[in-house]
Amino acid sequence: MAALVTAAARLLQAEGAGGAAAGGVVATTAAKASGGGSGGGGDGGGVADAGEAATALARVLAEGAPRLLLASPQRLVRSGRELGAVCKARGFQALRLLRSRPDLLLASPHLVAAKMDALPGALGLPPRRVRELITARPDLLRRSPATVAARYRSLGALLGVPPAFVAELVAAEPGLLAAAAGGLAARFRGLAGRAGRLGAEDVADMVMVDPQMLLNAPLPPPTPAMAAAAGSRAGSRASSVSSIDSDGDDGGGGFPGRGGEEGALAALLRLSTVAGVSVDAVLHLAVRDERVCSLSDDELATRRAALAAALGLAETAAAVNAGDPPPLAAALAAAPELMLLAPETLTARAGALGRLMLPEQGSASAALRQHPELLLQEPTELAARLASLAELLLGPGEGAAIGAAAAADGVAAAPAPVSDAAPPPLPPPSALPPRLREALSRHPGLLSSPPFVLADKLLVLQSLFELPGPLVRELVLREPGLLAVSVEGLETKFRALAASFGAFSADAIDVVLADPSALLRADTEGLGGAAPAGMNGWRACDKRSSESSARGV
């Protein structure tokens, strides 16, 4: 809590809400934290008042985002200082934003800055208007600028009004941009259906007069098809639960019925031993899909053989029983969910990935050995991510041109949405530009990350180096490994690289422009850390970035 009070005091001091007294709180708190006493002199009453204000603000922040209490003191103080500077430079009041969204302290200040800078251009609105929108709804910073812009455009299309009218509408009710486009469209259809003789245009006019009418409208009931699908899922879950409670042997070598905890534990241990996966991983799999514990030893061996074939290990089922080779063991340890896939599914997905990434060779075994988690995605999802990656790295023009055709072999899908907008069609493998194909061959893990995670990293790089988007994309195409580092890691590496130049820290940008891999080596050379590498590095980095986005930005 002391670290949060210190961060709150710095924020109060930065916005002039306490002045020197707030600075005294910072010094006093730091002295207490280091065991140096209560700090020195000054206006005791002023410091006490400022201390109470900082403590009260820290309580408000902790109540809104309890995770702040788990963050390190260094991170909180640094985030408060950097976020305050970002907001002050752009005309925002950091305290006002934080009182509404305390979890902004857990977000990357550079990512927040990049989103603040990108939103005016994405929305086509003056910076003052965008500043008012963000101040009213700081949760807009949770989404990418592309998503907010897509919602802005879809709102105009939904109501059939020009952009100038949409600007006035969201100024009156910024919450319209915080709602998903699909939900607003469903509510609008519900309003139109209940309007009787009034048409959609009349309903749109009413929404323009009273935007709350659209936000408060109830969602229409699900269609019969949606209800049937939901019932099917519920029935499947009920069946799964009832199978655990059934009496007698299940006949599948899984949980031996309701024979007691020892029976369930025996099934988990058997699965762990035969599959070569930790008990903890097997337990998580059983929670997700209880049927995995009903797999016989022969079925498990067959699935491992299929996985070995997908990884290009040329194993038979008999050879698998003799013991796992290191690549297969590593793949199962990294992605134990692969045991849930049937052999034919593994084979089909490996073939589809080969046709998507390497149409000449038709095999992606080397990429799958490095990133076996790619097999956990449907071919259509991988194809969608490939199309979105083309949009992110090659720019809207080239990406849209690539997406003009359908994929080969019937593997067609829209790109995984970076926003709510309708994405372009899937690019066929043969149309992939050489530079994109080269980037994927060097770092297949680019397809492991959701597009919004990669988009956030590009924004952070743009903010760190103060470079235009096309130049940042050029750096990433030259060194795709930059996208393997988490948002927090990128900031740490940049600080380390800049610090290594001392008073000439601006020269760090020139070094990265000449050799983008210098940023990957920065903390290895300066701070003693190592850049993440391989599938575990990609997974750890992307998990941290996804959690950061889910927490606040």
XYZ file of C-alpha atoms in Angstrom:
553
model
C 0.000 0.000 0.000
C 2.929 2.339 0.711
C 4.028 2.142 -2.930
C 0.532 3.014 -4.097
C 0.442 5.993 -1.700
C 3.772 7.158 -3.127
C 2.458 6.846 -6.689
C -0.695 8.736 -5.697
C 1.382 11.481 -4.097
C 3.459 11.846 -7.258
C 0.288 12.151 -9.319
C -1.093 14.794 -6.973
C 2.199 16.654 -7.112
C 2.333 16.459 -10.939
C -1.121 18.036 -11.224
C -0.404 20.691 -8.617
C -2.796 19.198 -6.061
C -0.467 19.443 -3.114
C 2.712 21.032 -4.449
C 5.697 20.821 -2.144
C 3.614 19.096 0.523
C 2.940 16.198 -1.866
C 6.667 16.070 -2.537
C 7.181 15.794 1.207
C 4.794 12.813 1.277
C 6.874 11.113 -1.411
C 10.070 11.659 0.562
C 8.493 10.587 3.849
C 6.982 7.418 2.377
C 10.224 6.514 0.656
C 12.160 7.046 3.896
C 9.777 4.812 5.832
C 9.940 2.129 3.168
C 13.741 2.125 3.367
C 13.749 2.141 7.168
C 15.182 5.641 7.382
C 12.666 7.180 9.764
C 9.919 9.616 9.140
C 11.708 11.988 6.799
C 12.638 15.567 7.439
C 11.031 18.768 8.604
C 9.135 21.210 6.517
C 5.536 22.209 6.954
C 4.274 19.339 9.072
C 0.641 20.311 8.712
C 0.893 20.619 4.928
C 2.629 17.286 4.626
C 0.018 15.662 6.843
C -2.832 17.060 4.730
C -1.118 15.976 1.521
C -0.462 12.572 3.051
C -4.135 12.142 3.845
C -5.042 13.149 0.283
C -2.532 10.669 -1.167
C -3.761 7.898 1.136
C -7.383 8.615 0.219
C -6.530 8.541 -3.489
C -4.573 5.295 -3.043
C -7.622 3.712 -1.376
C -9.849 4.774 -4.276
C -7.391 3.316 -6.776
C -7.037 0.051 -4.833
C -10.807 -0.365 -4.539
C -11.219 0.101 -8.288
C -8.307 -2.167 -9.220
C -7.212 -4.460 -6.357
C -4.430 -5.842 -8.550
C -2.543 -2.609 -7.916
C -1.749 -3.937 -4.435
C 0.156 -6.829 -6.027
C 2.270 -4.686 -8.345
C 5.877 -3.952 -7.434
C 6.624 -0.549 -5.844
C 9.044 0.330 -8.632
C 6.452 -0.363 -11.301
C 3.733 1.646 -9.565
C 5.912 4.678 -9.000
C 7.313 4.563 -12.529
C 3.865 4.032 -14.082
C 2.396 6.922 -12.096
C 5.225 9.224 -13.135
C 5.162 8.230 -16.819
C 1.381 8.179 -17.104
C 1.220 11.637 -15.510
C 3.723 12.931 -18.070
C 1.818 11.321 -20.957
C -1.478 12.867 -19.863
C -0.010 16.300 -19.136
C 1.639 16.481 -22.565
C -1.695 15.722 -24.250
C -3.974 17.914 -22.194
C -5.507 15.180 -20.021
C -5.925 15.144 -16.266
C -4.367 11.871 -15.159
C -6.200 11.848 -11.833
C -9.571 12.175 -13.534
C -8.812 9.235 -15.821
C -7.453 7.115 -12.983
C -10.405 7.691 -10.697
C -12.565 6.139 -13.402
C -10.048 3.517 -14.603
C -7.434 2.859 -11.885
C -6.132 -0.100 -13.882
C -4.513 2.372 -16.294
C -1.617 2.283 -13.815
C -1.096 -1.340 -14.855
C -1.079 -0.484 -18.552
C 1.896 0.496 -20.635
C 2.227 4.311 -20.594
C 3.639 4.164 -24.105
C 0.642 2.145 -25.286
C -1.723 4.642 -23.661
C 0.150 7.487 -25.358
C 0.058 5.742 -28.729
C -3.692 5.186 -28.486
C -4.318 8.779 -27.452
C -2.284 9.966 -30.431
C -3.859 7.549 -32.930
C -7.529 8.030 -32.062
C -8.020 11.499 -33.635
C -6.785 10.247 -36.997
C -8.676 6.970 -36.728
C -11.951 8.724 -35.933
C -11.395 11.738 -38.151
C -12.134 14.082 -35.251
C -10.206 17.049 -33.850
C -7.931 16.200 -30.899
C -10.102 18.331 -28.599
C -13.176 16.236 -29.401
C -11.275 12.994 -28.839
C -9.882 14.333 -25.567
C -13.426 14.972 -24.383
C -14.505 11.452 -25.394
C -11.613 9.794 -23.564
C -12.126 11.939 -20.487
C -15.792 10.930 -20.381
C -15.052 7.255 -21.117
C -11.452 6.276 -20.259
C -12.412 2.666 -21.001
C -12.081 3.566 -24.688
C -8.348 3.150 -24.066
C -8.981 -0.537 -23.436
C -9.616 -1.028 -27.154
C -7.375 -0.519 -30.145
C -7.905 2.651 -32.193
C -8.990 0.447 -35.098
C -11.752 -1.097 -32.977
C -13.018 2.275 -31.743
C -12.936 3.637 -35.297
C -14.840 0.622 -36.593
C -17.517 1.140 -33.952
C -17.711 4.807 -34.919
C -18.251 3.916 -38.591
C -20.691 1.120 -37.846
C -22.773 3.490 -35.735
C -23.148 5.801 -38.711
C -24.071 2.897 -40.977
C -26.569 1.563 -38.437
C -28.403 4.875 -38.094
C -27.904 5.947 -41.699
C -26.383 9.308 -40.806
C -23.225 11.101 -42.025
C -20.039 11.326 -39.907
C -20.839 14.852 -38.702
C -24.053 13.571 -37.109
C -22.209 10.640 -35.535
C -19.683 13.074 -34.031
C -22.493 14.997 -32.347
C -24.155 11.776 -31.201
C -21.057 10.329 -29.491
C -20.283 13.730 -27.996
C -23.695 13.592 -26.321
C -23.276 9.941 -25.299
C -19.652 8.645 -25.467
C -20.849 5.317 -24.087
C -21.995 4.404 -27.605
C -18.336 3.904 -28.550
C -17.749 1.696 -25.512
C -20.468 -0.762 -26.590
C -19.829 -3.575 -29.074
C -21.141 -2.890 -32.561
C -22.966 -6.214 -32.698
C -24.820 -5.513 -29.456
C -25.915 -2.062 -30.608
C -27.144 -3.483 -33.909
C -29.185 -6.142 -32.077
C -30.707 -3.529 -29.776
C -31.551 -1.322 -32.746
C -33.279 -4.209 -34.517
C -35.223 -4.897 -31.347
C -36.332 -1.268 -31.149
C -37.355 -1.265 -34.792
C -39.306 -4.513 -34.312
C -41.275 -3.037 -31.428
C -41.897 0.290 -33.157
C -44.940 -0.993 -35.033
C -45.719 1.200 -38.000
C -42.608 3.303 -37.436
C -39.733 2.457 -39.739
C -36.016 2.129 -39.048
C -35.475 5.750 -40.075
C -37.950 6.926 -37.445
C -36.192 4.844 -34.800
C -32.846 6.322 -35.900
C -34.286 9.826 -35.495
C -35.416 8.981 -31.964
C -31.958 7.644 -31.116
C -30.373 10.858 -32.414
C -32.576 12.809 -30.007
C -32.071 10.421 -27.063
C -28.943 8.201 -27.423
C -29.678 6.533 -24.078
C -32.671 4.952 -25.772
C -30.333 2.697 -27.772
C -28.028 1.885 -24.859
C -30.901 0.995 -22.546
C -32.889 -1.016 -25.075
C -33.151 -4.710 -24.113
C -31.466 -7.274 -26.281
C -33.959 -9.236 -28.404
C -34.526 -12.890 -27.437
C -32.248 -15.421 -29.133
C -33.383 -17.032 -32.349
C -34.448 -20.714 -32.266
C -31.148 -21.724 -33.822
C -29.172 -19.877 -31.128
C -31.332 -21.374 -28.382
C -30.871 -24.867 -29.817
C -27.095 -24.401 -29.917
C -27.042 -23.167 -26.325
C -29.189 -26.107 -25.249
C -26.880 -28.510 -27.018
C -23.867 -27.103 -25.182
C -25.674 -27.251 -21.856
C -26.741 -30.819 -22.555
C -23.177 -31.775 -23.390
C -21.947 -30.328 -20.110
C -24.703 -32.087 -18.157
C -23.845 -35.359 -19.874
C -20.198 -34.884 -18.995
C -21.037 -34.264 -15.342
C -23.448 -37.193 -15.163
C -20.811 -39.505 -16.610
C -18.634 -38.783 -13.575
C -21.491 -39.680 -11.233
C -22.454 -42.878 -13.052
C -21.966 -46.240 -11.334
C -19.692 -48.965 -12.571
C -16.769 -49.043 -15.005
C -17.072 -46.665 -17.935
C -15.437 -49.249 -20.201
C -13.087 -46.664 -21.690
C -10.136 -46.793 -19.355
C -11.026 -43.360 -17.938
C -12.587 -42.456 -14.608
C -13.762 -45.812 -13.165
C -17.186 -44.471 -12.238
C -18.112 -43.101 -8.843
C -15.736 -45.414 -7.101
C -14.189 -42.733 -4.883
C -11.429 -40.182 -5.158
C -8.810 -42.910 -5.474
C -10.327 -43.993 -8.798
C -10.226 -40.485 -10.253
C -6.662 -39.991 -9.037
C -5.610 -43.293 -10.575
C -7.061 -42.220 -13.919
C -5.171 -38.928 -13.800
C -1.900 -40.643 -12.906
C -2.365 -43.206 -15.682
C -2.981 -40.486 -18.252
C 0.014 -38.498 -17.049
C 2.302 -41.522 -17.246
C 1.174 -42.765 -20.660
C 1.040 -39.326 -22.293
C 4.213 -38.040 -20.668
C 2.500 -34.893 -19.371
C 2.546 -33.467 -15.853
C -0.313 -34.344 -13.498
C -1.113 -30.654 -13.144
C -1.543 -30.306 -16.920
C -3.712 -33.420 -17.063
C -5.910 -32.062 -14.280
C -6.465 -28.844 -16.221
C -7.326 -30.864 -19.314
C -9.819 -32.967 -17.370
C -11.519 -29.818 -16.116
C -11.857 -28.578 -19.684
C -12.982 -31.890 -21.168
C -13.577 -34.838 -18.876
C -13.649 -37.236 -21.835
C -9.861 -37.068 -22.135
C -9.634 -39.376 -19.132
C -11.636 -42.037 -20.955
C -8.925 -42.456 -23.602
C -7.304 -45.863 -23.543
C -3.558 -46.369 -23.612
C -3.733 -47.421 -27.261
C -5.738 -44.307 -28.193
C -3.227 -42.088 -26.438
C -0.353 -43.791 -28.242
C -2.124 -43.323 -31.575
C -2.602 -39.629 -30.910
C 1.023 -39.210 -29.936
C 2.047 -40.972 -33.137
C -0.133 -38.611 -35.169
C 1.438 -35.646 -33.399
C 4.913 -37.036 -34.087
C 4.033 -37.324 -37.762
C 2.720 -33.744 -37.829
C 6.003 -32.602 -36.283
C 7.948 -34.532 -38.907
C 9.454 -37.000 -36.454
C 8.604 -40.070 -38.585
C 7.399 -42.206 -35.695
C 5.039 -45.150 -35.646
C 2.657 -45.983 -32.826
C 4.935 -48.813 -31.717
C 7.933 -46.511 -31.576
C 5.995 -43.980 -29.543
C 5.255 -46.591 -26.896
C 8.976 -47.099 -26.502
C 9.408 -43.530 -25.304
C 9.053 -39.949 -26.421
C 11.791 -38.228 -28.406
C 12.687 -34.818 -26.983
C 10.751 -32.773 -29.621
C 7.543 -34.699 -28.994
C 7.916 -34.462 -25.229
C 8.569 -30.747 -25.533
C 5.491 -30.268 -27.731
C 3.223 -32.081 -25.270
C 4.691 -30.170 -22.341
C 4.194 -26.847 -24.125
C 0.665 -27.605 -25.374
C -0.885 -30.560 -23.510
C -4.259 -29.666 -25.114
C -2.953 -31.455 -28.211
C -4.049 -34.691 -26.531
C -7.653 -33.582 -27.029
C -7.274 -33.661 -30.826
C -8.101 -36.775 -32.824
C -5.352 -38.117 -35.144
C -7.246 -37.122 -38.286
C -7.655 -33.575 -36.931
C -3.942 -33.280 -36.257
C -3.126 -34.497 -39.752
C -5.600 -32.148 -41.415
C -4.440 -29.106 -39.469
C -0.755 -29.796 -40.145
C -1.486 -30.096 -43.865
C -3.555 -26.914 -43.925
C -0.836 -24.966 -42.116
C 1.738 -26.191 -44.624
C -0.399 -25.032 -47.529
C -0.993 -21.652 -45.905
C 2.585 -20.832 -44.969
C 4.708 -22.855 -47.363
C 2.697 -23.673 -50.497
C 5.818 -24.790 -52.420
C 6.934 -27.299 -49.805
C 3.494 -28.161 -48.437
C 4.965 -28.977 -45.020
C 5.202 -26.914 -41.852
C 6.832 -29.531 -39.621
C 9.774 -27.319 -38.702
C 7.462 -24.472 -37.725
C 5.256 -26.821 -35.714
C 8.198 -28.228 -33.784
C 8.984 -24.678 -32.698
C 5.338 -23.676 -32.138
C 3.148 -26.772 -31.652
C 0.380 -24.560 -30.245
C -0.466 -23.631 -33.853
C -2.132 -27.045 -34.141
C -4.678 -25.971 -31.515
C -6.278 -23.545 -33.964
C -8.733 -24.314 -36.698
C -7.316 -23.832 -40.221
C -9.853 -21.071 -40.795
C -8.627 -19.234 -37.690
C -5.005 -19.543 -38.790
C -5.949 -18.294 -42.235
C -7.773 -15.368 -40.651
C -4.731 -14.446 -38.586
C -2.555 -14.672 -41.671
C -4.797 -12.187 -43.479
C -4.816 -9.834 -40.484
C -1.027 -10.104 -40.221
C -0.767 -8.988 -43.841
C -2.898 -5.970 -42.987
C -0.794 -5.102 -39.934
C 2.663 -5.490 -41.451
C 2.070 -4.485 -45.058
C -0.423 -1.708 -44.510
C -4.091 -1.463 -45.479
C -3.386 -1.031 -49.199
C -1.246 -4.103 -49.753
C -3.173 -6.179 -47.220
C -6.486 -5.446 -48.912
C -4.986 -6.268 -52.308
C -3.683 -9.582 -51.001
C -7.069 -10.379 -49.483
C -8.882 -10.058 -52.801
C -8.883 -13.802 -53.537
C -10.076 -16.894 -51.661
C -7.675 -19.363 -50.085
C -6.768 -22.593 -51.783
C -8.228 -25.972 -50.839
C -11.344 -24.405 -49.355
C -9.527 -22.981 -46.312
C -11.248 -19.598 -46.403
C -12.058 -17.169 -43.660
C -12.121 -13.502 -42.851
C -9.074 -12.269 -40.936
C -9.222 -12.446 -37.178
C -10.717 -9.058 -36.364
C -8.425 -6.385 -35.008
C -11.635 -4.365 -34.831
C -15.386 -4.716 -35.160
C -15.202 -3.852 -38.850
C -15.821 -6.436 -41.543
C -12.267 -7.585 -42.425
C -11.015 -8.247 -45.970
C -11.111 -11.745 -47.472
C -8.363 -14.282 -46.864
C -5.181 -14.025 -48.945
C -4.290 -17.188 -50.872
C -0.899 -18.688 -49.914
C 0.529 -18.226 -53.401
C -0.168 -14.468 -53.144
C 1.832 -13.930 -49.949
C 4.546 -11.337 -50.546
C 8.076 -12.674 -50.136
C 8.803 -10.429 -47.145
C 5.770 -11.650 -45.231
C 6.584 -15.255 -46.048
C 10.164 -14.697 -44.911
C 8.974 -13.174 -41.631
C 6.733 -16.184 -40.988
C 9.485 -18.651 -41.810
C 11.767 -16.928 -39.294
C 9.088 -16.481 -36.621
C 6.042 -18.729 -37.061
C 4.928 -17.557 -33.622
C 3.524 -14.458 -35.305
C 0.445 -16.602 -35.944
C 0.235 -17.657 -32.298
C -0.724 -14.188 -31.126
C -4.181 -12.640 -31.513
C -4.030 -9.738 -33.972
C -4.967 -7.160 -31.330
C -1.886 -8.147 -29.288
C 0.401 -7.589 -32.277
C -1.366 -4.301 -33.053
C -0.692 -3.088 -29.500
C 2.983 -3.950 -29.813
C 3.254 -2.017 -33.074
C 1.668 0.998 -31.375
C 4.149 0.786 -28.495
C 7.108 0.602 -30.875
C 5.724 3.603 -32.723
C 5.444 5.551 -29.472
C 8.846 4.484 -28.105
C 10.773 5.528 -31.198
C 8.455 8.362 -32.233
C 8.357 6.939 -35.742
C 5.530 6.792 -38.276
C 3.655 3.538 -38.692
C 5.189 2.533 -42.063
C 8.724 2.834 -40.692
C 7.835 0.743 -37.622
C 6.367 -1.948 -39.884
C 9.605 -1.898 -41.876
C 11.600 -2.497 -38.676
C 9.370 -5.437 -37.742
C 9.664 -7.000 -41.186
C 13.444 -6.786 -40.839
C 13.343 -8.237 -37.307
C 10.043 -10.074 -36.620
C 11.393 -11.093 -33.224
C 10.422 -7.639 -31.940
C 6.833 -8.890 -31.794
C 7.910 -11.823 -29.618
C 8.606 -9.439 -26.739
C 5.848 -8.318 -24.395
C 4.746 -4.700 -24.267
C 6.406 -4.306 -20.869
C 9.523 -6.027 -22.193
C 9.768 -3.640 -25.135
C 9.701 -0.684 -22.764
C 12.317 -2.244 -20.466
C 14.631 -3.010 -23.377
C 14.258 0.486 -24.783
C 15.078 2.078 -21.422
C 18.134 -0.165 -21.068
C 19.334 0.634 -24.585
C 18.807 4.373 -24.116
C 20.568 4.293 -20.726
C 23.595 2.613 -22.287
C 24.148 5.781 -24.363
C 24.168 8.050 -21.336
C 23.695 11.700 -22.322
C 23.329 10.657 -25.968
C 20.244 8.487 -25.411
C 18.626 9.823 -28.589
C 21.271 7.919 -30.552
C 19.599 4.670 -29.458
C 16.906 5.255 -32.081
C 19.521 5.519 -34.835
C 21.099 2.266 -33.659
C 17.774 0.416 -33.828
C 17.021 1.888 -37.247
C 20.338 0.481 -38.475
C 19.974 -2.853 -36.645
C 16.523 -3.656 -35.164
C 17.915 -6.710 -33.371
C 19.879 -4.324 -31.105
C 16.673 -3.785 -29.145
C 16.362 -7.531 -28.523
C 19.880 -7.620 -27.088
C 19.459 -4.480 -24.993
C 18.607 -5.932 -21.591
C 20.972 -8.875 -22.151
C 23.852 -6.472 -22.546
C 22.707 -3.782 -20.132
C 20.490 -5.307 -17.444
C 21.545 -8.925 -17.431
C 18.232 -10.321 -18.727
C 17.654 -12.438 -21.781
C 15.172 -11.896 -24.555
C 12.478 -14.566 -24.763
C 13.118 -17.096 -27.464
C 11.275 -20.047 -28.940
C 7.739 -21.151 -28.259
C 7.925 -20.627 -24.501
C 9.062 -17.045 -24.979
C 6.254 -16.329 -27.421
C 3.664 -17.889 -25.132
C 4.868 -16.050 -22.032
C 5.089 -12.710 -23.818
C 1.688 -12.998 -25.448
C 0.065 -14.137 -22.209
C 1.400 -11.071 -20.403
C 0.282 -8.776 -23.236
C -3.205 -10.319 -23.371
C -3.593 -9.998 -19.603
C -2.452 -6.386 -19.766
C -5.016 -5.626 -22.484
C -7.762 -7.387 -20.580
C -6.901 -5.478 -17.387
C -7.287 -2.059 -18.841
C -5.932 -1.195 -22.257
